[in-house]
PDB file of C-alpha atoms in Angstrom:
ATOM      1  CA  UNK A  10     313.975 121.040  15.917  1.00 64.00           C
ATOM      2  CA  UNK A  11     311.147 121.706  13.473  1.00 65.00           C
ATOM      3  CA  UNK A  12     307.568 120.523  13.920  1.00 81.00           C
ATOM      4  CA  UNK A  13     307.190 116.796  14.456  1.00 91.00           C
ATOM      5  CA  UNK A  14     306.444 114.415  11.625  1.00 96.00           C
ATOM      6  CA  UNK A  15     303.344 112.560  12.881  1.00 96.00           C
ATOM      7  CA  UNK A  16     303.755 109.829  10.306  1.00 96.00           C
ATOM      8  CA  UNK A  17     301.048 108.217   8.190  1.00 97.00           C
ATOM      9  CA  UNK A  18     299.477 104.793   7.809  1.00 97.00           C
ATOM     10  CA  UNK A  19     301.699 102.183   6.188  1.00 97.00           C
ATOM     11  CA  UNK A  20     301.211 102.335   2.409  1.00 96.00           C
ATOM     12  CA  UNK A  21     302.663  99.279   0.688  1.00 96.00           C
ATOM     13  CA  UNK A  22     301.555 100.527  -2.732  1.00 95.00           C
ATOM     14  CA  UNK A  23     304.004 103.435  -2.404  1.00 95.00           C
ATOM     15  CA  UNK A  24     306.853 100.931  -2.414  1.00 95.00           C
ATOM     16  CA  UNK A  25     305.731  98.776  -5.335  1.00 92.00           C
ATOM     17  CA  UNK A  26     307.182 100.802  -8.196  1.00 89.00           C
ATOM     18  CA  UNK A  27     310.360 102.250  -6.680  1.00 93.00           C
ATOM     19  CA  UNK A  28     313.176 102.470  -9.234  1.00 94.00           C
ATOM     20  CA  UNK A  29     316.572 104.110  -8.830  1.00 95.00           C
ATOM     21  CA  UNK A  30     318.639 105.053 -11.889  1.00 95.00           C
ATOM     22  CA  UNK A  31     322.046 104.336 -10.366  1.00 94.00           C
ATOM     23  CA  UNK A  32     324.206 105.750 -13.226  1.00 95.00           C
ATOM     24  CA  UNK A  33     322.208 108.998 -13.089  1.00 95.00           C
ATOM     25  CA  UNK A  34     322.566 109.147  -9.306  1.00 95.00           C
ATOM     26  CA  UNK A  35     326.327 108.714  -9.585  1.00 94.00           C
ATOM     27  CA  UNK A  36     326.631 111.389 -12.279  1.00 93.00           C
ATOM     28  CA  UNK A  37     324.648 113.836 -10.167  1.00 93.00           C
ATOM     29  CA  UNK A  38     326.736 113.060  -7.088  1.00 92.00           C
ATOM     30  CA  UNK A  39     329.964 113.717  -9.002  1.00 90.00           C
ATOM     31  CA  UNK A  40     328.853 117.276  -9.800  1.00 87.00           C
ATOM     32  CA  UNK A  41     328.295 118.263  -6.175  1.00 84.00           C
ATOM     33  CA  UNK A  42     330.936 120.744  -5.067  1.00 71.00           C
ATOM     34  CA  UNK A  43     332.493 120.935  -8.538  1.00 73.00           C
ATOM     35  CA  UNK A  44     330.137 123.221 -10.475  1.00 67.00           C
ATOM     36  CA  UNK A  45     330.232 125.890  -7.786  1.00 64.00           C
ATOM     37  CA  UNK A  46     331.969 126.446  -4.475  1.00 68.00           C
ATOM     38  CA  UNK A  47     331.923 129.182  -1.850  1.00 71.00           C
ATOM     39  CA  UNK A  48     335.078 131.176  -1.139  1.00 71.00           C
ATOM     40  CA  UNK A  49     336.479 133.938   1.089  1.00 69.00           C
ATOM     41  CA  UNK A  50     334.018 135.518   3.524  1.00 72.00           C
ATOM     42  CA  UNK A  51     331.129 133.502   2.109  1.00 84.00           C
ATOM     43  CA  UNK A  52     333.047 130.342   2.895  1.00 88.00           C
ATOM     44  CA  UNK A  53     333.394 131.467   6.500  1.00 91.00           C
ATOM     45  CA  UNK A  54     329.640 132.014   6.723  1.00 92.00           C
ATOM     46  CA  UNK A  55     328.939 128.560   5.317  1.00 93.00           C
ATOM     47  CA  UNK A  56     331.433 126.944   7.674  1.00 95.00           C
ATOM     48  CA  UNK A  57     329.831 128.630  10.662  1.00 95.00           C
ATOM     49  CA  UNK A  58     326.462 127.398   9.449  1.00 95.00           C
ATOM     50  CA  UNK A  59     327.923 123.893   9.229  1.00 96.00           C
ATOM     51  CA  UNK A  60     329.099 124.189  12.844  1.00 96.00           C
ATOM     52  CA  UNK A  61     325.532 124.890  13.981  1.00 96.00           C
ATOM     53  CA  UNK A  62     324.433 121.671  12.245  1.00 97.00           C
ATOM     54  CA  UNK A  63     326.999 119.359  13.841  1.00 96.00           C
ATOM     55  CA  UNK A  64     325.960 116.631  16.250  1.00 96.00           C
ATOM     56  CA  UNK A  65     329.185 116.661  18.256  1.00 95.00           C
ATOM     57  CA  UNK A  66     329.696 113.002  19.024  1.00 94.00           C
ATOM     58  CA  UNK A  67     331.613 110.626  21.232  1.00 93.00           C
ATOM     59  CA  UNK A  68     330.732 106.936  20.942  1.00 92.00           C
ATOM     60  CA  UNK A  69     333.736 105.133  22.392  1.00 91.00           C
ATOM     61  CA  UNK A  70     333.993 102.259  24.793  1.00 91.00           C
ATOM     62  CA  UNK A  71     336.226 104.343  27.046  1.00 94.00           C
ATOM     63  CA  UNK A  72     333.855 107.318  27.343  1.00 94.00           C
ATOM     64  CA  UNK A  73     333.800 108.772  30.846  1.00 96.00           C
ATOM     65  CA  UNK A  74     332.010 111.622  32.591  1.00 96.00           C
ATOM     66  CA  UNK A  75     335.118 113.791  32.209  1.00 95.00           C
ATOM     67  CA  UNK A  76     335.510 113.441  28.452  1.00 94.00           C
ATOM     68  CA  UNK A  77     331.763 113.948  27.987  1.00 96.00           C
ATOM     69  CA  UNK A  78     332.107 117.136  30.041  1.00 96.00           C
ATOM     70  CA  UNK A  79     334.895 118.351  27.740  1.00 94.00           C
ATOM     71  CA  UNK A  80     332.724 117.559  24.735  1.00 95.00           C
ATOM     72  CA  UNK A  81     329.879 119.612  26.195  1.00 96.00           C
ATOM     73  CA  UNK A  82     332.184 122.576  26.811  1.00 95.00           C
ATOM     74  CA  UNK A  83     333.274 122.366  23.176  1.00 94.00           C
ATOM     75  CA  UNK A  84     329.629 122.156  22.093  1.00 95.00           C
ATOM     76  CA  UNK A  85     328.941 125.501  23.764  1.00 95.00           C
ATOM     77  CA  UNK A  86     332.163 127.084  22.447  1.00 93.00           C
ATOM     78  CA  UNK A  87     332.816 125.231  19.177  1.00 94.00           C
ATOM     79  CA  UNK A  88     334.939 127.987  17.639  1.00 93.00           C
ATOM     80  CA  UNK A  89     337.689 129.877  19.464  1.00 91.00           C
ATOM     81  CA  UNK A  90     336.708 133.302  20.803  1.00 92.00           C
ATOM     82  CA  UNK A  91     339.429 135.127  18.847  1.00 93.00           C
ATOM     83  CA  UNK A  92     338.164 133.591  15.597  1.00 93.00           C
ATOM     84  CA  UNK A  93     334.569 134.534  16.374  1.00 94.00           C
ATOM     85  CA  UNK A  94     335.723 138.077  17.133  1.00 94.00           C
ATOM     86  CA  UNK A  95     337.857 138.226  13.998  1.00 92.00           C
ATOM     87  CA  UNK A  96     334.838 137.192  11.930  1.00 91.00           C
ATOM     88  CA  UNK A  97     332.666 139.761  13.739  1.00 90.00           C
ATOM     89  CA  UNK A  98     330.205 137.104  14.847  1.00 91.00           C
ATOM     90  CA  UNK A  99     330.231 137.764  18.592  1.00 87.00           C
ATOM     91  CA  UNK A 100     326.450 138.188  18.756  1.00 87.00           C
ATOM     92  CA  UNK A 101     325.605 135.126  16.691  1.00 85.00           C
ATOM     93  CA  UNK A 102     325.676 132.667  19.601  1.00 88.00           C
ATOM     94  CA  UNK A 103     327.329 129.902  17.603  1.00 93.00           C
ATOM     95  CA  UNK A 104     326.857 126.469  19.181  1.00 95.00           C
ATOM     96  CA  UNK A 105     326.637 122.970  17.705  1.00 96.00           C
ATOM     97  CA  UNK A 106     323.317 121.317  16.920  1.00 96.00           C
ATOM     98  CA  UNK A 107     323.491 118.673  19.643  1.00 97.00           C
ATOM     99  CA  UNK A 108     325.777 116.511  21.754  1.00 97.00           C
ATOM    100  CA  UNK A 109     325.468 112.806  20.892  1.00 96.00           C
ATOM    101  CA  UNK A 110     326.466 110.100  23.391  1.00 96.00           C
ATOM    102  CA  UNK A 111     325.627 106.552  24.458  1.00 96.00           C
ATOM    103  CA  UNK A 112     322.560 106.145  26.737  1.00 96.00           C
ATOM    104  CA  UNK A 113     324.778 105.501  29.742  1.00 96.00           C
ATOM    105  CA  UNK A 114     326.359 108.950  29.343  1.00 97.00           C
ATOM    106  CA  UNK A 115     323.161 110.990  28.802  1.00 98.00           C
ATOM    107  CA  UNK A 116     322.881 112.086  32.442  1.00 98.00           C
ATOM    108  CA  UNK A 117     326.545 113.184  32.399  1.00 97.00           C
ATOM    109  CA  UNK A 118     325.958 115.278  29.275  1.00 97.00           C
ATOM    110  CA  UNK A 119     322.803 116.886  30.644  1.00 98.00           C
ATOM    111  CA  UNK A 120     324.624 117.754  33.871  1.00 97.00           C
ATOM    112  CA  UNK A 121     327.657 119.191  32.051  1.00 97.00           C
ATOM    113  CA  UNK A 122     325.548 121.342  29.725  1.00 97.00           C
ATOM    114  CA  UNK A 123     323.554 122.670  32.658  1.00 97.00           C
ATOM    115  CA  UNK A 124     326.780 123.567  34.485  1.00 95.00           C
ATOM    116  CA  UNK A 125     327.976 125.384  31.359  1.00 94.00           C
ATOM    117  CA  UNK A 126     324.690 127.334  31.081  1.00 95.00           C
ATOM    118  CA  UNK A 127     324.092 125.580  27.774  1.00 95.00           C
ATOM    119  CA  UNK A 128     320.974 123.547  28.498  1.00 95.00           C
ATOM    120  CA  UNK A 129     319.495 124.846  25.244  1.00 96.00           C
ATOM    121  CA  UNK A 130     321.832 122.445  23.401  1.00 97.00           C
ATOM    122  CA  UNK A 131     319.962 119.131  23.151  1.00 97.00           C
ATOM    123  CA  UNK A 132     321.488 115.834  24.165  1.00 98.00           C
ATOM    124  CA  UNK A 133     321.049 113.135  21.548  1.00 98.00           C
ATOM    125  CA  UNK A 134     321.554 109.481  22.356  1.00 97.00           C
ATOM    126  CA  UNK A 135     322.046 106.449  20.171  1.00 96.00           C
ATOM    127  CA  UNK A 136     319.817 103.613  21.298  1.00 94.00           C
ATOM    128  CA  UNK A 137     318.141 100.329  20.330  1.00 93.00           C
ATOM    129  CA  UNK A 138     321.228  98.155  20.449  1.00 93.00           C
ATOM    130  CA  UNK A 139     323.397 100.583  18.501  1.00 94.00           C
ATOM    131  CA  UNK A 140     325.119  99.947  16.142  1.00 93.00           C
ATOM    132  CA  UNK A 141     323.782  96.521  15.129  1.00 93.00           C
ATOM    133  CA  UNK A 142     320.282  96.533  16.597  1.00 92.00           C
ATOM    134  CA  UNK A 143     320.686  92.840  17.391  1.00 94.00           C
ATOM    135  CA  UNK A 144     318.775  92.868  20.678  1.00 94.00           C
ATOM    136  CA  UNK A 145     315.117  92.041  21.421  1.00 96.00           C
ATOM    137  CA  UNK A 146     312.589  94.776  20.640  1.00 96.00           C
ATOM    138  CA  UNK A 147     311.528  94.957  24.297  1.00 97.00           C
ATOM    139  CA  UNK A 148     315.122  95.732  25.267  1.00 97.00           C
ATOM    140  CA  UNK A 149     315.507  98.306  22.514  1.00 97.00           C
ATOM    141  CA  UNK A 150     312.344 100.142  23.550  1.00 97.00           C
ATOM    142  CA  UNK A 151     313.396 100.183  27.195  1.00 97.00           C
ATOM    143  CA  UNK A 152     316.757 101.631  26.198  1.00 97.00           C
ATOM    144  CA  UNK A 153     314.942 104.515  24.499  1.00 98.00           C
ATOM    145  CA  UNK A 154     312.769 105.164  27.543  1.00 98.00           C
ATOM    146  CA  UNK A 155     315.782 105.175  29.871  1.00 97.00           C
ATOM    147  CA  UNK A 156     317.687 107.651  27.688  1.00 98.00           C
ATOM    148  CA  UNK A 157     314.657 109.958  27.528  1.00 98.00           C
ATOM    149  CA  UNK A 158     314.164 109.690  31.296  1.00 98.00           C
ATOM    150  CA  UNK A 159     317.785 110.773  31.788  1.00 98.00           C
ATOM    151  CA  UNK A 160     317.217 113.883  29.682  1.00 98.00           C
ATOM    152  CA  UNK A 161     317.847 112.953  26.041  1.00 98.00           C
ATOM    153  CA  UNK A 162     315.823 115.180  23.725  1.00 98.00           C
ATOM    154  CA  UNK A 163     316.779 113.341  20.549  1.00 98.00           C
ATOM    155  CA  UNK A 164     317.082 109.585  20.004  1.00 98.00           C
ATOM    156  CA  UNK A 165     319.083 108.039  17.156  1.00 97.00           C
ATOM    157  CA  UNK A 166     317.788 104.508  16.580  1.00 97.00           C
ATOM    158  CA  UNK A 167     318.896 101.791  14.171  1.00 96.00           C
ATOM    159  CA  UNK A 168     316.427  99.952  11.985  1.00 97.00           C
ATOM    160  CA  UNK A 169     316.101  96.186  11.738  1.00 96.00           C
ATOM    161  CA  UNK A 170     318.334  95.378   8.772  1.00 95.00           C
ATOM    162  CA  UNK A 171     317.049  91.789   8.552  1.00 95.00           C
ATOM    163  CA  UNK A 172     313.527  93.076   7.931  1.00 97.00           C
ATOM    164  CA  UNK A 173     314.795  95.512   5.301  1.00 96.00           C
ATOM    165  CA  UNK A 174     316.921  92.928   3.506  1.00 96.00           C
ATOM    166  CA  UNK A 175     314.076  90.395   3.392  1.00 96.00           C
ATOM    167  CA  UNK A 176     311.496  92.942   2.238  1.00 95.00           C
ATOM    168  CA  UNK A 177     309.492  92.931   5.472  1.00 97.00           C
ATOM    169  CA  UNK A 178     308.714  96.637   5.220  1.00 97.00           C
ATOM    170  CA  UNK A 179     305.658  96.453   7.440  1.00 98.00           C
ATOM    171  CA  UNK A 180     307.912  94.944  10.110  1.00 97.00           C
ATOM    172  CA  UNK A 181     310.291  97.890   9.760  1.00 98.00           C
ATOM    173  CA  UNK A 182     307.323 100.268   9.955  1.00 98.00           C
ATOM    174  CA  UNK A 183     305.837  98.695  13.093  1.00 98.00           C
ATOM    175  CA  UNK A 184     309.162  98.682  14.941  1.00 98.00           C
ATOM    176  CA  UNK A 185     309.994 102.292  14.078  1.00 98.00           C
ATOM    177  CA  UNK A 186     306.469 103.358  15.024  1.00 98.00           C
ATOM    178  CA  UNK A 187     306.867 101.672  18.417  1.00 98.00           C
ATOM    179  CA  UNK A 188     310.207 103.428  18.877  1.00 98.00           C
ATOM    180  CA  UNK A 189     308.591 106.754  17.977  1.00 97.00           C
ATOM    181  CA  UNK A 190     306.014 106.176  20.710  1.00 97.00           C
ATOM    182  CA  UNK A 191     308.738 105.234  23.208  1.00 97.00           C
ATOM    183  CA  UNK A 192     310.482 108.558  22.488  1.00 97.00           C
ATOM    184  CA  UNK A 193     307.575 110.589  23.817  1.00 96.00           C
ATOM    185  CA  UNK A 194     308.468 114.235  23.251  1.00 95.00           C
ATOM    186  CA  UNK A 195     312.024 113.431  22.148  1.00 97.00           C
ATOM    187  CA  UNK A 196     312.684 113.656  18.422  1.00 97.00           C
ATOM    188  CA  UNK A 197     313.405 110.419  16.565  1.00 98.00           C
ATOM    189  CA  UNK A 198     316.293 110.053  14.126  1.00 97.00           C
ATOM    190  CA  UNK A 199     316.313 106.705  12.300  1.00 98.00           C
ATOM    191  CA  UNK A 200     319.650 105.297  11.153  1.00 97.00           C
ATOM    192  CA  UNK A 201     319.294 103.243   7.978  1.00 96.00           C
ATOM    193  CA  UNK A 202     322.845 101.802   8.026  1.00 94.00           C
ATOM    194  CA  UNK A 203     322.813 102.198   4.245  1.00 94.00           C
ATOM    195  CA  UNK A 204     326.111 100.355   3.809  1.00 92.00           C
ATOM    196  CA  UNK A 205     324.294  97.194   4.910  1.00 94.00           C
ATOM    197  CA  UNK A 206     321.069  97.538   2.891  1.00 94.00           C
ATOM    198  CA  UNK A 207     322.363  95.963  -0.305  1.00 91.00           C
ATOM    199  CA  UNK A 208     321.136  98.405  -2.952  1.00 95.00           C
ATOM    200  CA  UNK A 209     319.721 101.873  -3.570  1.00 96.00           C
ATOM    201  CA  UNK A 210     316.147 100.633  -3.970  1.00 96.00           C
ATOM    202  CA  UNK A 211     316.268  99.337  -0.404  1.00 97.00           C
ATOM    203  CA  UNK A 212     317.709 102.682   0.725  1.00 97.00           C
ATOM    204  CA  UNK A 213     314.803 104.554  -0.878  1.00 97.00           C
ATOM    205  CA  UNK A 214     312.188 102.188   0.500  1.00 98.00           C
ATOM    206  CA  UNK A 215     313.705 102.247   3.985  1.00 98.00           C
ATOM    207  CA  UNK A 216     313.682 106.049   3.893  1.00 98.00           C
ATOM    208  CA  UNK A 217     309.999 106.174   2.951  1.00 98.00           C
ATOM    209  CA  UNK A 218     308.948 103.531   5.504  1.00 98.00           C
ATOM    210  CA  UNK A 219     310.767 105.262   8.379  1.00 98.00           C
ATOM    211  CA  UNK A 220     309.114 108.566   7.485  1.00 98.00           C
ATOM    212  CA  UNK A 221     305.706 106.872   7.284  1.00 98.00           C
ATOM    213  CA  UNK A 222     306.342 105.552  10.810  1.00 98.00           C
ATOM    214  CA  UNK A 223     306.991 109.061  12.139  1.00 97.00           C
ATOM    215  CA  UNK A 224     310.754 109.586  11.942  1.00 98.00           C
ATOM    216  CA  UNK A 225     311.706 113.234  12.414  1.00 97.00           C
ATOM    217  CA  UNK A 226     315.082 112.631  10.714  1.00 98.00           C
ATOM    218  CA  UNK A 227     316.543 109.914   8.538  1.00 98.00           C
ATOM    219  CA  UNK A 228     320.251 109.256   8.950  1.00 97.00           C
ATOM    220  CA  UNK A 229     322.688 107.457   6.666  1.00 96.00           C
ATOM    221  CA  UNK A 230     324.884 105.434   8.974  1.00 94.00           C
ATOM    222  CA  UNK A 231     326.039 104.493  12.418  1.00 91.00           C
ATOM    223  CA  UNK A 232     329.614 105.353  11.457  1.00 84.00           C
ATOM    224  CA  UNK A 233     330.548 101.742  12.173  1.00 84.00           C
ATOM    225  CA  UNK A 234     329.763 100.258   8.744  1.00 82.00           C
ATOM    226  CA  UNK A 235     332.270  99.731   5.961  1.00 81.00           C
ATOM    227  CA  UNK A 236     330.503 102.386   3.859  1.00 82.00           C
ATOM    228  CA  UNK A 237     329.076 105.399   5.659  1.00 86.00           C
ATOM    229  CA  UNK A 238     327.997 108.865   4.468  1.00 90.00           C
ATOM    230  CA  UNK A 239     328.498 109.057   0.701  1.00 93.00           C
ATOM    231  CA  UNK A 240     326.825 111.427  -1.734  1.00 94.00           C
ATOM    232  CA  UNK A 241     325.067 108.884  -4.022  1.00 95.00           C
ATOM    233  CA  UNK A 242     323.259 107.381  -1.029  1.00 96.00           C
ATOM    234  CA  UNK A 243     322.484 110.856   0.293  1.00 96.00           C
ATOM    235  CA  UNK A 244     320.877 111.850  -3.004  1.00 96.00           C
ATOM    236  CA  UNK A 245     318.570 108.863  -2.861  1.00 97.00           C
ATOM    237  CA  UNK A 246     317.584 109.676   0.719  1.00 97.00           C
ATOM    238  CA  UNK A 247     316.943 113.387   0.174  1.00 97.00           C
ATOM    239  CA  UNK A 248     314.880 112.620  -2.929  1.00 97.00           C
ATOM    240  CA  UNK A 249     312.763 110.366  -0.709  1.00 97.00           C
ATOM    241  CA  UNK A 250     312.428 113.245   1.776  1.00 98.00           C
ATOM    242  CA  UNK A 251     311.295 115.520  -1.043  1.00 97.00           C
ATOM    243  CA  UNK A 252     308.731 113.009  -2.288  1.00 97.00           C
ATOM    244  CA  UNK A 253     307.406 112.469   1.240  1.00 97.00           C
ATOM    245  CA  UNK A 254     307.067 116.235   1.758  1.00 97.00           C
ATOM    246  CA  UNK A 255     305.309 116.694  -1.570  1.00 96.00           C
ATOM    247  CA  UNK A 256     302.840 113.919  -0.765  1.00 96.00           C
ATOM    248  CA  UNK A 257     302.170 114.616   2.924  1.00 96.00           C
ATOM    249  CA  UNK A 258     303.282 118.205   3.614  1.00 95.00           C
ATOM    250  CA  UNK A 259     305.539 117.017   6.474  1.00 96.00           C
ATOM    251  CA  UNK A 260     309.195 118.049   6.536  1.00 97.00           C
ATOM    252  CA  UNK A 261     311.703 115.428   7.621  1.00 97.00           C
ATOM    253  CA  UNK A 262     315.340 116.185   8.412  1.00 97.00           C
ATOM    254  CA  UNK A 263     318.457 114.526   7.031  1.00 98.00           C
ATOM    255  CA  UNK A 264     321.647 113.522   8.817  1.00 97.00           C
ATOM    256  CA  UNK A 265     324.737 112.104   7.087  1.00 96.00           C
ATOM    257  CA  UNK A 266     327.133 110.464   9.532  1.00 93.00           C
ATOM    258  CA  UNK A 267     330.448 108.657   9.390  1.00 87.00           C
ATOM    259  CA  UNK A 268     333.611 109.696   7.608  1.00 86.00           C
ATOM    260  CA  UNK A 269     332.834 113.434   7.370  1.00 91.00           C
ATOM    261  CA  UNK A 270     336.088 115.093   8.376  1.00 89.00           C
ATOM    262  CA  UNK A 271     336.916 118.023   6.084  1.00 91.00           C
ATOM    263  CA  UNK A 272     335.563 121.566   6.054  1.00 92.00           C
ATOM    264  CA  UNK A 273     335.239 121.346   2.275  1.00 90.00           C
ATOM    265  CA  UNK A 274     333.007 118.294   2.598  1.00 91.00           C
ATOM    266  CA  UNK A 275     330.766 120.090   5.086  1.00 93.00           C
ATOM    267  CA  UNK A 276     330.158 122.840   2.522  1.00 92.00           C
ATOM    268  CA  UNK A 277     329.408 120.234  -0.145  1.00 93.00           C
ATOM    269  CA  UNK A 278     326.808 118.670   2.135  1.00 94.00           C
ATOM    270  CA  UNK A 279     325.205 122.098   2.549  1.00 94.00           C
ATOM    271  CA  UNK A 280     325.235 122.549  -1.237  1.00 92.00           C
ATOM    272  CA  UNK A 281     323.452 119.208  -1.576  1.00 94.00           C
ATOM    273  CA  UNK A 282     320.717 120.310   0.830  1.00 95.00           C
ATOM    274  CA  UNK A 283     320.300 123.708  -0.856  1.00 94.00           C
ATOM    275  CA  UNK A 284     320.069 122.297  -4.359  1.00 93.00           C
ATOM    276  CA  UNK A 285     317.907 119.271  -3.585  1.00 95.00           C
ATOM    277  CA  UNK A 286     315.619 120.481  -0.783  1.00 96.00           C
ATOM    278  CA  UNK A 287     316.002 124.263  -0.665  1.00 95.00           C
ATOM    279  CA  UNK A 288     317.008 126.891   1.869  1.00 95.00           C
ATOM    280  CA  UNK A 289     314.453 125.690   4.436  1.00 95.00           C
ATOM    281  CA  UNK A 290     316.651 122.644   5.085  1.00 96.00           C
ATOM    282  CA  UNK A 291     319.846 124.705   5.576  1.00 95.00           C
ATOM    283  CA  UNK A 292     319.733 124.760   9.373  1.00 94.00           C
ATOM    284  CA  UNK A 293     320.075 122.549  12.400  1.00 94.00           C
ATOM    285  CA  UNK A 294     316.304 122.109  12.566  1.00 95.00           C
ATOM    286  CA  UNK A 295     316.296 119.928   9.452  1.00 97.00           C
ATOM    287  CA  UNK A 296     319.948 119.113   8.773  1.00 97.00           C
ATOM    288  CA  UNK A 297     322.633 117.616  10.972  1.00 97.00           C
ATOM    289  CA  UNK A 298     326.163 116.395  10.386  1.00 95.00           C
ATOM    290  CA  UNK A 299     327.170 113.423  12.499  1.00 90.00           C
ATOM    291  CA  UNK A 300     330.860 113.957  13.185  1.00 83.00           C
ATOM    292  CA  UNK A 301     333.503 113.829  15.885  1.00 78.00           C
ATOM    293  CA  UNK A 302     336.558 115.337  14.169  1.00 85.00           C
ATOM    294  CA  UNK A 303     335.023 117.649  11.533  1.00 91.00           C
ATOM    295  CA  UNK A 304     335.096 120.638  13.865  1.00 92.00           C
ATOM    296  CA  UNK A 305     338.912 120.591  14.000  1.00 91.00           C
ATOM    297  CA  UNK A 306     339.257 121.178  10.256  1.00 92.00           C
ATOM    298  CA  UNK A 307     336.537 123.833  10.232  1.00 94.00           C
ATOM    299  CA  UNK A 308     338.421 125.750  12.921  1.00 92.00           C
ATOM    300  CA  UNK A 309     341.638 125.438  10.882  1.00 92.00           C
ATOM    301  CA  UNK A 310     339.918 126.967   7.858  1.00 92.00           C
ATOM    302  CA  UNK A 311     338.404 129.782   9.923  1.00 93.00           C
ATOM    303  CA  UNK A 312     341.834 130.427  11.458  1.00 92.00           C
ATOM    304  CA  UNK A 313     343.190 130.868   7.932  1.00 90.00           C
ATOM    305  CA  UNK A 314     340.408 133.314   7.093  1.00 90.00           C
ATOM    306  CA  UNK A 315     341.168 135.431  10.156  1.00 91.00           C
ATOM    307  CA  UNK A 316     344.984 135.285  10.267  1.00 90.00           C
ATOM    308  CA  UNK A 317     345.922 134.559   6.675  1.00 88.00           C
ATOM    309  CA  UNK A 318     347.816 131.396   7.541  1.00 89.00           C
ATOM    310  CA  UNK A 319     347.061 127.899   8.718  1.00 83.00           C
ATOM    311  CA  UNK A 320     347.374 127.204  12.425  1.00 81.00           C
ATOM    312  CA  UNK A 321     350.252 125.266  13.862  1.00 77.00           C
ATOM    313  CA  UNK A 322     349.350 122.044  15.626  1.00 71.00           C
ATOM    314  CA  UNK A 323     349.631 123.569  19.079  1.00 71.00           C
ATOM    315  CA  UNK A 324     347.308 126.473  18.136  1.00 72.00           C
ATOM    316  CA  UNK A 325     344.298 124.252  17.426  1.00 72.00           C
ATOM    317  CA  UNK A 326     344.398 121.121  19.595  1.00 63.00           C
ATOM    318  CA  UNK A 327     343.367 117.868  17.959  1.00 54.00           C
ATOM    319  CA  UNK A 328     340.727 117.147  20.595  1.00 50.00           C
TER     320      UNK A 328
END
């Protein structure tokens, strides 16, 4: 990842005059992916870039060491060798951005990546009572420390939605700051669970407060809410990132998660980052896509680019 965001002192005055023009946000979101779109060989390049930004994820109750191992193999070889060769990208070393698992599966993921000679791919772990965060702070902090001790290099935490909904922004700040300290050298990605924050003003304030507390990334959703990664919410969050960068000089990453399944959508997310934050955010250092099934559709589109037809079901397995 990029250089750490050290955070700043809590600044309540920054939150006093936050206003979000919701109709304008919606109009802007509707134009994404419609005014321009990448095609042909440029589309292939963008899709491969999207692959390098994916946090390949499994967060199921029936996760086992074996299915985590399969996920890690896919993380190292996310696109079939014949497609990589057909696109003349053999020397690019295409891998996903990270493998994301529950804390209990971190050691399995680290072991599998090491066996695959892919230890350069970081293991990310959700923590702090994911997805609800409804456990005592002491327990949440210990969960972070255990995941880091097992080899997690990135930690995806959930914020305290009660504090956010009741306007206790200093409470949000203090908890996220404590979680940042518990991470040690591991990067911190804070999940806002935007579908549960009530309104866009809360989304903007939560984004700013988490960055003040030292978040290296802000993330839309757990993937378990009724509303997950949507473009209006993303616009509000990336505008907060831009304001934070302009005021402090620190770059913070962005991660949409939940419901991102199509190759076309992945390109639209890249367009959003390019237009709102610039080319510096168009990489896995500052942009991630939280997804479990997106890679299947990207491979289908790349197959079409190489062979001129869409793959049959048996040619690109569903998992």
